[in-house]
mmCIF file of C-alpha atoms in Angstrom:
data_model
loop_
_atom_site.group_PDB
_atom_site.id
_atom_site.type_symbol
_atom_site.label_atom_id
_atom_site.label_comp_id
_atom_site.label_asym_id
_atom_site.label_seq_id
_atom_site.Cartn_x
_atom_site.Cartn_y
_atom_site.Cartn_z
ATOM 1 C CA UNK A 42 0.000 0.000 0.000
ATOM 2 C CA UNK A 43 1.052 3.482 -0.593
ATOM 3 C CA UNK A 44 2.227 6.075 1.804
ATOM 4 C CA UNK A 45 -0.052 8.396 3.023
ATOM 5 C CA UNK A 46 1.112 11.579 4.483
ATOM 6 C CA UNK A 47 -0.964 13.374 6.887
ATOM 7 C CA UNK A 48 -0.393 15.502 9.842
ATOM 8 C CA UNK A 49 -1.474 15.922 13.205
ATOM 9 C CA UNK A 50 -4.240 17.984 12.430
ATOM 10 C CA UNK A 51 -5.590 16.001 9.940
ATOM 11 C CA UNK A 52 -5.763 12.969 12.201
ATOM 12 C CA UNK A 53 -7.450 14.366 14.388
ATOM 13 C CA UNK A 54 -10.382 15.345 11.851
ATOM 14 C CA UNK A 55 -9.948 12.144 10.180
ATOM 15 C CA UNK A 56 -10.584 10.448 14.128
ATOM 16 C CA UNK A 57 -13.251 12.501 14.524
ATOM 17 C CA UNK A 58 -14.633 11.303 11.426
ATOM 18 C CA UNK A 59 -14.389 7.951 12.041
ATOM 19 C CA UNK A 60 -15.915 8.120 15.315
ATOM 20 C CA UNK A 61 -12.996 7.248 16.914
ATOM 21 C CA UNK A 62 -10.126 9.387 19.118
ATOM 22 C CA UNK A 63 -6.483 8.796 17.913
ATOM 23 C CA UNK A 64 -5.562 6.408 20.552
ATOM 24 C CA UNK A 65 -1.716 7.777 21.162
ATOM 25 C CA UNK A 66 -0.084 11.000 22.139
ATOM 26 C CA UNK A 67 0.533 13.610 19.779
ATOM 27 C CA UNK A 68 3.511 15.415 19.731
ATOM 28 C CA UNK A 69 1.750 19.040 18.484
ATOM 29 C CA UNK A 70 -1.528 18.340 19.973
ATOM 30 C CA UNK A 71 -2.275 18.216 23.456
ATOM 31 C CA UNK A 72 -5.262 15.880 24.901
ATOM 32 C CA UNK A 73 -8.079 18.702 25.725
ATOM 33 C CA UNK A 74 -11.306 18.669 24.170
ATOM 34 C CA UNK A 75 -11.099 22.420 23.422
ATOM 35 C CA UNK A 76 -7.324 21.886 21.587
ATOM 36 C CA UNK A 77 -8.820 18.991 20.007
ATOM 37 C CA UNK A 78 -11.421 21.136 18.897
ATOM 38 C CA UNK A 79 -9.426 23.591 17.149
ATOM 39 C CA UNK A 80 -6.841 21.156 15.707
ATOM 40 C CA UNK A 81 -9.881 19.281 13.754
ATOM 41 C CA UNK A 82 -10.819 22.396 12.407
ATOM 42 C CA UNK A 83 -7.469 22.828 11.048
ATOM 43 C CA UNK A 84 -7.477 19.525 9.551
ATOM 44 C CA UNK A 85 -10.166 19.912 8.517
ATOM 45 C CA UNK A 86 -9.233 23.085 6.442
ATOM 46 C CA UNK A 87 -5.709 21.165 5.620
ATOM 47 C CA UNK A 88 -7.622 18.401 4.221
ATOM 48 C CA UNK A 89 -9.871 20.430 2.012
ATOM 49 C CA UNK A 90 -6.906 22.468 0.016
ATOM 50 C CA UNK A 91 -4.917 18.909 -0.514
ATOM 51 C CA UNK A 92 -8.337 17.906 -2.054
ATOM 52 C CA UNK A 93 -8.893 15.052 1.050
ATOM 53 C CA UNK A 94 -12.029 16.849 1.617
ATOM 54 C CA UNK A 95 -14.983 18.652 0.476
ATOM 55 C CA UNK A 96 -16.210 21.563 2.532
ATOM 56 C CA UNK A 97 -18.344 22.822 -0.923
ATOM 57 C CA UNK A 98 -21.685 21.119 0.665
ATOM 58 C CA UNK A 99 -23.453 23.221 3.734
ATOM 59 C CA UNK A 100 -23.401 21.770 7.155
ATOM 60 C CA UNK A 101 -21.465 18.388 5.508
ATOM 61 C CA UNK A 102 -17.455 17.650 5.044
ATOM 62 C CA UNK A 103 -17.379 14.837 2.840
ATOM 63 C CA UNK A 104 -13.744 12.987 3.089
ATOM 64 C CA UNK A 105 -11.497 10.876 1.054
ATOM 65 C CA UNK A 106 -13.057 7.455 2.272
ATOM 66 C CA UNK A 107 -10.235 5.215 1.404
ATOM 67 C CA UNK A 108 -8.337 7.406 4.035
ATOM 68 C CA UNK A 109 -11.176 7.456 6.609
ATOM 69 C CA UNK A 110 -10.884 3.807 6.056
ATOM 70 C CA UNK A 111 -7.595 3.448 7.272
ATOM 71 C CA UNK A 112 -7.687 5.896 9.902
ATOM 72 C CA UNK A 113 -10.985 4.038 11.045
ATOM 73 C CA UNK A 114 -8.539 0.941 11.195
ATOM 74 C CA UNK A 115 -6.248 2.649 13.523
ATOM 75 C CA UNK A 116 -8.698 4.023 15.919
ATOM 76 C CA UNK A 117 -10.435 0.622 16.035
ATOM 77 C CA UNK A 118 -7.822 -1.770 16.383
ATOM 78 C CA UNK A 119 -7.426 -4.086 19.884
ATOM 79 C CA UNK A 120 -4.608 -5.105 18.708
ATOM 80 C CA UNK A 121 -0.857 -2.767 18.710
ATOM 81 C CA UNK A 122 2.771 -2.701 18.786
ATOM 82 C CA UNK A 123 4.066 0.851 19.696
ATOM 83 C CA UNK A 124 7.857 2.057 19.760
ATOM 84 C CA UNK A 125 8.587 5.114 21.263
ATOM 85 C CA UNK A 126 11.364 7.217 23.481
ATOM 86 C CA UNK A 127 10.735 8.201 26.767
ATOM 87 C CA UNK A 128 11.977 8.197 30.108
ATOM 88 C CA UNK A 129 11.981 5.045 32.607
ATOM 89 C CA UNK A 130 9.914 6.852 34.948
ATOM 90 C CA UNK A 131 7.657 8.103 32.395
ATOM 91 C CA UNK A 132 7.380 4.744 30.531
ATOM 92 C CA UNK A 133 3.445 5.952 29.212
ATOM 93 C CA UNK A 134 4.566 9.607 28.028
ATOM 94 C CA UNK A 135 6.241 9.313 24.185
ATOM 95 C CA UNK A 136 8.614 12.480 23.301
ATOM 96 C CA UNK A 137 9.174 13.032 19.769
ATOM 97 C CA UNK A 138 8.762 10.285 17.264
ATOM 98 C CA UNK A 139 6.909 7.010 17.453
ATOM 99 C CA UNK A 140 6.402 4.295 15.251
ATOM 100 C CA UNK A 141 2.802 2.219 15.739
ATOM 101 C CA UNK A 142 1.425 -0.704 14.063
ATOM 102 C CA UNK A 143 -2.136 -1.665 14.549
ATOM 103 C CA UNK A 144 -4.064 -5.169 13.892
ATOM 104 C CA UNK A 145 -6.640 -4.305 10.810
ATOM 105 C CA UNK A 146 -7.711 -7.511 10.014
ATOM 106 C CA UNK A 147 -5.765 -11.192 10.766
ATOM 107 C CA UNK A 148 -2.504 -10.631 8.881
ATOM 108 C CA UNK A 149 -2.936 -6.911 8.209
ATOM 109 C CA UNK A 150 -1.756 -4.082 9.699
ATOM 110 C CA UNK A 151 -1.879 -0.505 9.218
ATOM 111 C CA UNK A 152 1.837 1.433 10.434
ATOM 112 C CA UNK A 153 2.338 4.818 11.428
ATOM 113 C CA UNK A 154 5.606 6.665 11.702
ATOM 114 C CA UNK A 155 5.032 9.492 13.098
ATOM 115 C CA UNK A 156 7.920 12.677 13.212
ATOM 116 C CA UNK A 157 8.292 14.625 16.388
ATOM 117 C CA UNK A 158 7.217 17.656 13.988
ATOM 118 C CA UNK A 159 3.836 15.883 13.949
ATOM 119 C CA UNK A 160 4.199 14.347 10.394
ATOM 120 C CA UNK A 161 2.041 10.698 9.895
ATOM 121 C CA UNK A 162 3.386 8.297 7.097
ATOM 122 C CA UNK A 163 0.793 5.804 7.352
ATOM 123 C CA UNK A 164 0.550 2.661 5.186
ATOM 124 C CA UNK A 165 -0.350 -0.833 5.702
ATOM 125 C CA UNK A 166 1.631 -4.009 5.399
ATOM 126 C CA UNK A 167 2.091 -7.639 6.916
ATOM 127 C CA UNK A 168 3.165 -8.295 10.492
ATOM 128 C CA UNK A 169 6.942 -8.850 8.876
ATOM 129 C CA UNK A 170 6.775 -5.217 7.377
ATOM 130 C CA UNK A 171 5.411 -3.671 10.769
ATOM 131 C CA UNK A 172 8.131 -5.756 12.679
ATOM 132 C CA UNK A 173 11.010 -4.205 9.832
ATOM 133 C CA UNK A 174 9.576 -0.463 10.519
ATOM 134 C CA UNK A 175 9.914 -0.995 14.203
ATOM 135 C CA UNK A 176 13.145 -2.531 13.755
ATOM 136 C CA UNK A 177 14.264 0.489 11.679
ATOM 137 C CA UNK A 178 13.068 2.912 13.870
ATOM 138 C CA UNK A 179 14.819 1.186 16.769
ATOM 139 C CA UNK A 180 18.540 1.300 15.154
ATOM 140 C CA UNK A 181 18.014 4.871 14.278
ATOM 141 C CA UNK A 182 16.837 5.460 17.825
ATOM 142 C CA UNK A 183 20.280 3.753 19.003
ATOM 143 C CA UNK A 184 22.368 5.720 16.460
ATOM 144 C CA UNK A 185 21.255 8.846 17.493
ATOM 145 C CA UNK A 186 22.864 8.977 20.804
ATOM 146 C CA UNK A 187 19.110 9.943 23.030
ATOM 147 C CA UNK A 188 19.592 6.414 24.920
ATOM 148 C CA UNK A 189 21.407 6.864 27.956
ATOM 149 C CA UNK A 190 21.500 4.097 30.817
ATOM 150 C CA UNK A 191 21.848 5.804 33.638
ATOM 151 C CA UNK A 192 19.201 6.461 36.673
ATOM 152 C CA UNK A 193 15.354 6.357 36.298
ATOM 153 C CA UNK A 194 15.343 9.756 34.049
ATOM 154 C CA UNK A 195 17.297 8.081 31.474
ATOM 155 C CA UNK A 196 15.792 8.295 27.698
ATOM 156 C CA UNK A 197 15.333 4.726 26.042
ATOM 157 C CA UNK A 198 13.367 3.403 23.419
ATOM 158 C CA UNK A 199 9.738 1.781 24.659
ATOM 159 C CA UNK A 200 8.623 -1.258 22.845
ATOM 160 C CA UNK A 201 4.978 -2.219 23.958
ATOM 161 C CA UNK A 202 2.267 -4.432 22.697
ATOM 162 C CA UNK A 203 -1.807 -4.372 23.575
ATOM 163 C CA UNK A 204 -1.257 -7.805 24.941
ATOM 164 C CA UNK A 205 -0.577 -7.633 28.272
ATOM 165 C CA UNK A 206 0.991 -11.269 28.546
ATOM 166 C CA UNK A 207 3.476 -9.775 26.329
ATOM 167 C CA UNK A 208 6.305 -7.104 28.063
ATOM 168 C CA UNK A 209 7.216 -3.877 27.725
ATOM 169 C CA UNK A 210 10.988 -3.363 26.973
ATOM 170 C CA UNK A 211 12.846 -0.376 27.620
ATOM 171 C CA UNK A 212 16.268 0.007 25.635
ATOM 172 C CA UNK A 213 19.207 2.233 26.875
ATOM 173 C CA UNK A 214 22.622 1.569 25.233
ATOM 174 C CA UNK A 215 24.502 -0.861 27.854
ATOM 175 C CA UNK A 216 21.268 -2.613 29.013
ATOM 176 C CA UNK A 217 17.710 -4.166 28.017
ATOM 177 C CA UNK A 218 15.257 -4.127 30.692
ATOM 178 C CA UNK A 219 11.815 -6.171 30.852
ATOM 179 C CA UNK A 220 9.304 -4.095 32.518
ATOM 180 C CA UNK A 221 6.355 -5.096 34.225
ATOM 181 C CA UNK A 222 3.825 -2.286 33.992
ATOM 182 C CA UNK A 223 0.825 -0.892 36.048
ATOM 183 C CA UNK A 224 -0.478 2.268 35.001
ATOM 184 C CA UNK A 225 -0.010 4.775 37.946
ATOM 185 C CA UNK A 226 2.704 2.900 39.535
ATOM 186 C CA UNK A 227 6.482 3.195 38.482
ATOM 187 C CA UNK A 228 7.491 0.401 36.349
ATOM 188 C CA UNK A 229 9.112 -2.703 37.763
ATOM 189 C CA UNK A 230 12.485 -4.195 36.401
ATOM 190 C CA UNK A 231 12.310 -7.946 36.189
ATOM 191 C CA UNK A 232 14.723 -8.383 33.824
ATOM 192 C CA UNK A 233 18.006 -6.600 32.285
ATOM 193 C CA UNK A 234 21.146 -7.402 30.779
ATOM 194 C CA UNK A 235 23.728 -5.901 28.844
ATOM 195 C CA UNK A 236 23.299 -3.956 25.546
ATOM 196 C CA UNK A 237 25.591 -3.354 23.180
ATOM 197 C CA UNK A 238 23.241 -3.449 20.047
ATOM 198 C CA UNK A 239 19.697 -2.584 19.352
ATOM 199 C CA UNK A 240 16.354 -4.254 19.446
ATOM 200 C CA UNK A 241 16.337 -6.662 16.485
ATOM 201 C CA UNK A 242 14.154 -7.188 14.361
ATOM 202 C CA UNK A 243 13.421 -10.598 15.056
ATOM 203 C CA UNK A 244 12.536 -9.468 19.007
ATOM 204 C CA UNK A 245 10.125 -6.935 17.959
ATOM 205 C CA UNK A 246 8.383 -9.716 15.840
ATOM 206 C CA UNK A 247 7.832 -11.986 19.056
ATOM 207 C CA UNK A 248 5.380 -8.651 20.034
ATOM 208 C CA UNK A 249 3.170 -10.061 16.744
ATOM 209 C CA UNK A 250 2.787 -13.272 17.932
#
């Protein structure tokens, strides 16, 4: 499938839309109805110069539906695999980019790579091809330098799945840590071990299982 390119803006209408909210963070758009609000009516005006939309008929915006479609898919799914950076402490709070795949139907998955500008590449793909962006993201992650492995402020990569029998792994350079997670609580190390590479691509596809 083609890459789509929308931002977060757009999404936002696009959720709306599809009677659905966009179920992760957004790096330019903060969770209150009134912001999310405005920001639809921005997409919504984004939308209808890129010729996504039609705001021609009164009291009706009529939207690309193949794109509602796949939106719809993302606001809908049970099913996710979401890579992210963020603090130990602050395993449920992404900063910047984030890369999501989410369950469309059996094999199928719609991806997201999202910027930390608030840019959406969206496309879908097998499991494999979710897994591979993941993976991608991951090594650039670990190039860049942001993981640090020091104290419970230090950045990592986040690697979660919807299933809860599945765990979260946080990804510092020097270390891997398994962390068992209950929202509200700090997370709890029950694993870790030394780290001189990033997360493969072979353990993020034990997340699609």
């Amino acid at each position: 499938m083609t890459q789509v390119l929308v931002t977060d803006d757009e999404v936002v209408a696009l959720a709306a839309k599809a009677d659905g909210a966009w179920p992760v963070p957004l790096p330019t758009v903060e969770r209150q109805p009134d912001v999310l609000r405005v920001s639809g009516m921005r997409g919504i005006r984004s939308l209808a110069v890129r010729g996504l939309a039609d705001t021609g008929t009164p009291g009706a915006v009529l939207y690309d539906e193949g794109l509602v479609d796949l939106v719809s898919s993302i606001t809908r799914a049970e099913d996710r695999v979401l890579a992210f950076v963020a603090r130990r402490d602050g395993i449920f709070q992404p900063r910047g980019a984030l890369v999501g795949a989410f369950r469309a139907s059996g094999e199928s998955w719609i991806i997201d790579s999202m910027t930390g500008n608030g840019v959406h590449a969206i496309w879908g793909g097998p499991a494999s091809e979710a897994a591979e962006a993941i993976a991608r993201f991951a090594q650039a992650v670990w190039e860049s330098g942001v993981s640090s492995p020091e104290g419970s402020e230090a950045l990592g990569l986040v690697v979660a799945s919807s299933d809860d029998s599945k765990p979260v792994r946080f990804v510092a350079k020097g270390q891997v840590s398994d962390l068992s997670v209950v929202p509200g609580e700090p997370p709890m190390v029950f694993e870790a071990g030394d780290r001189e590479e990033p997360l493969s691509q072979e353990e993020v596809a034990e997340l699609f299982g």
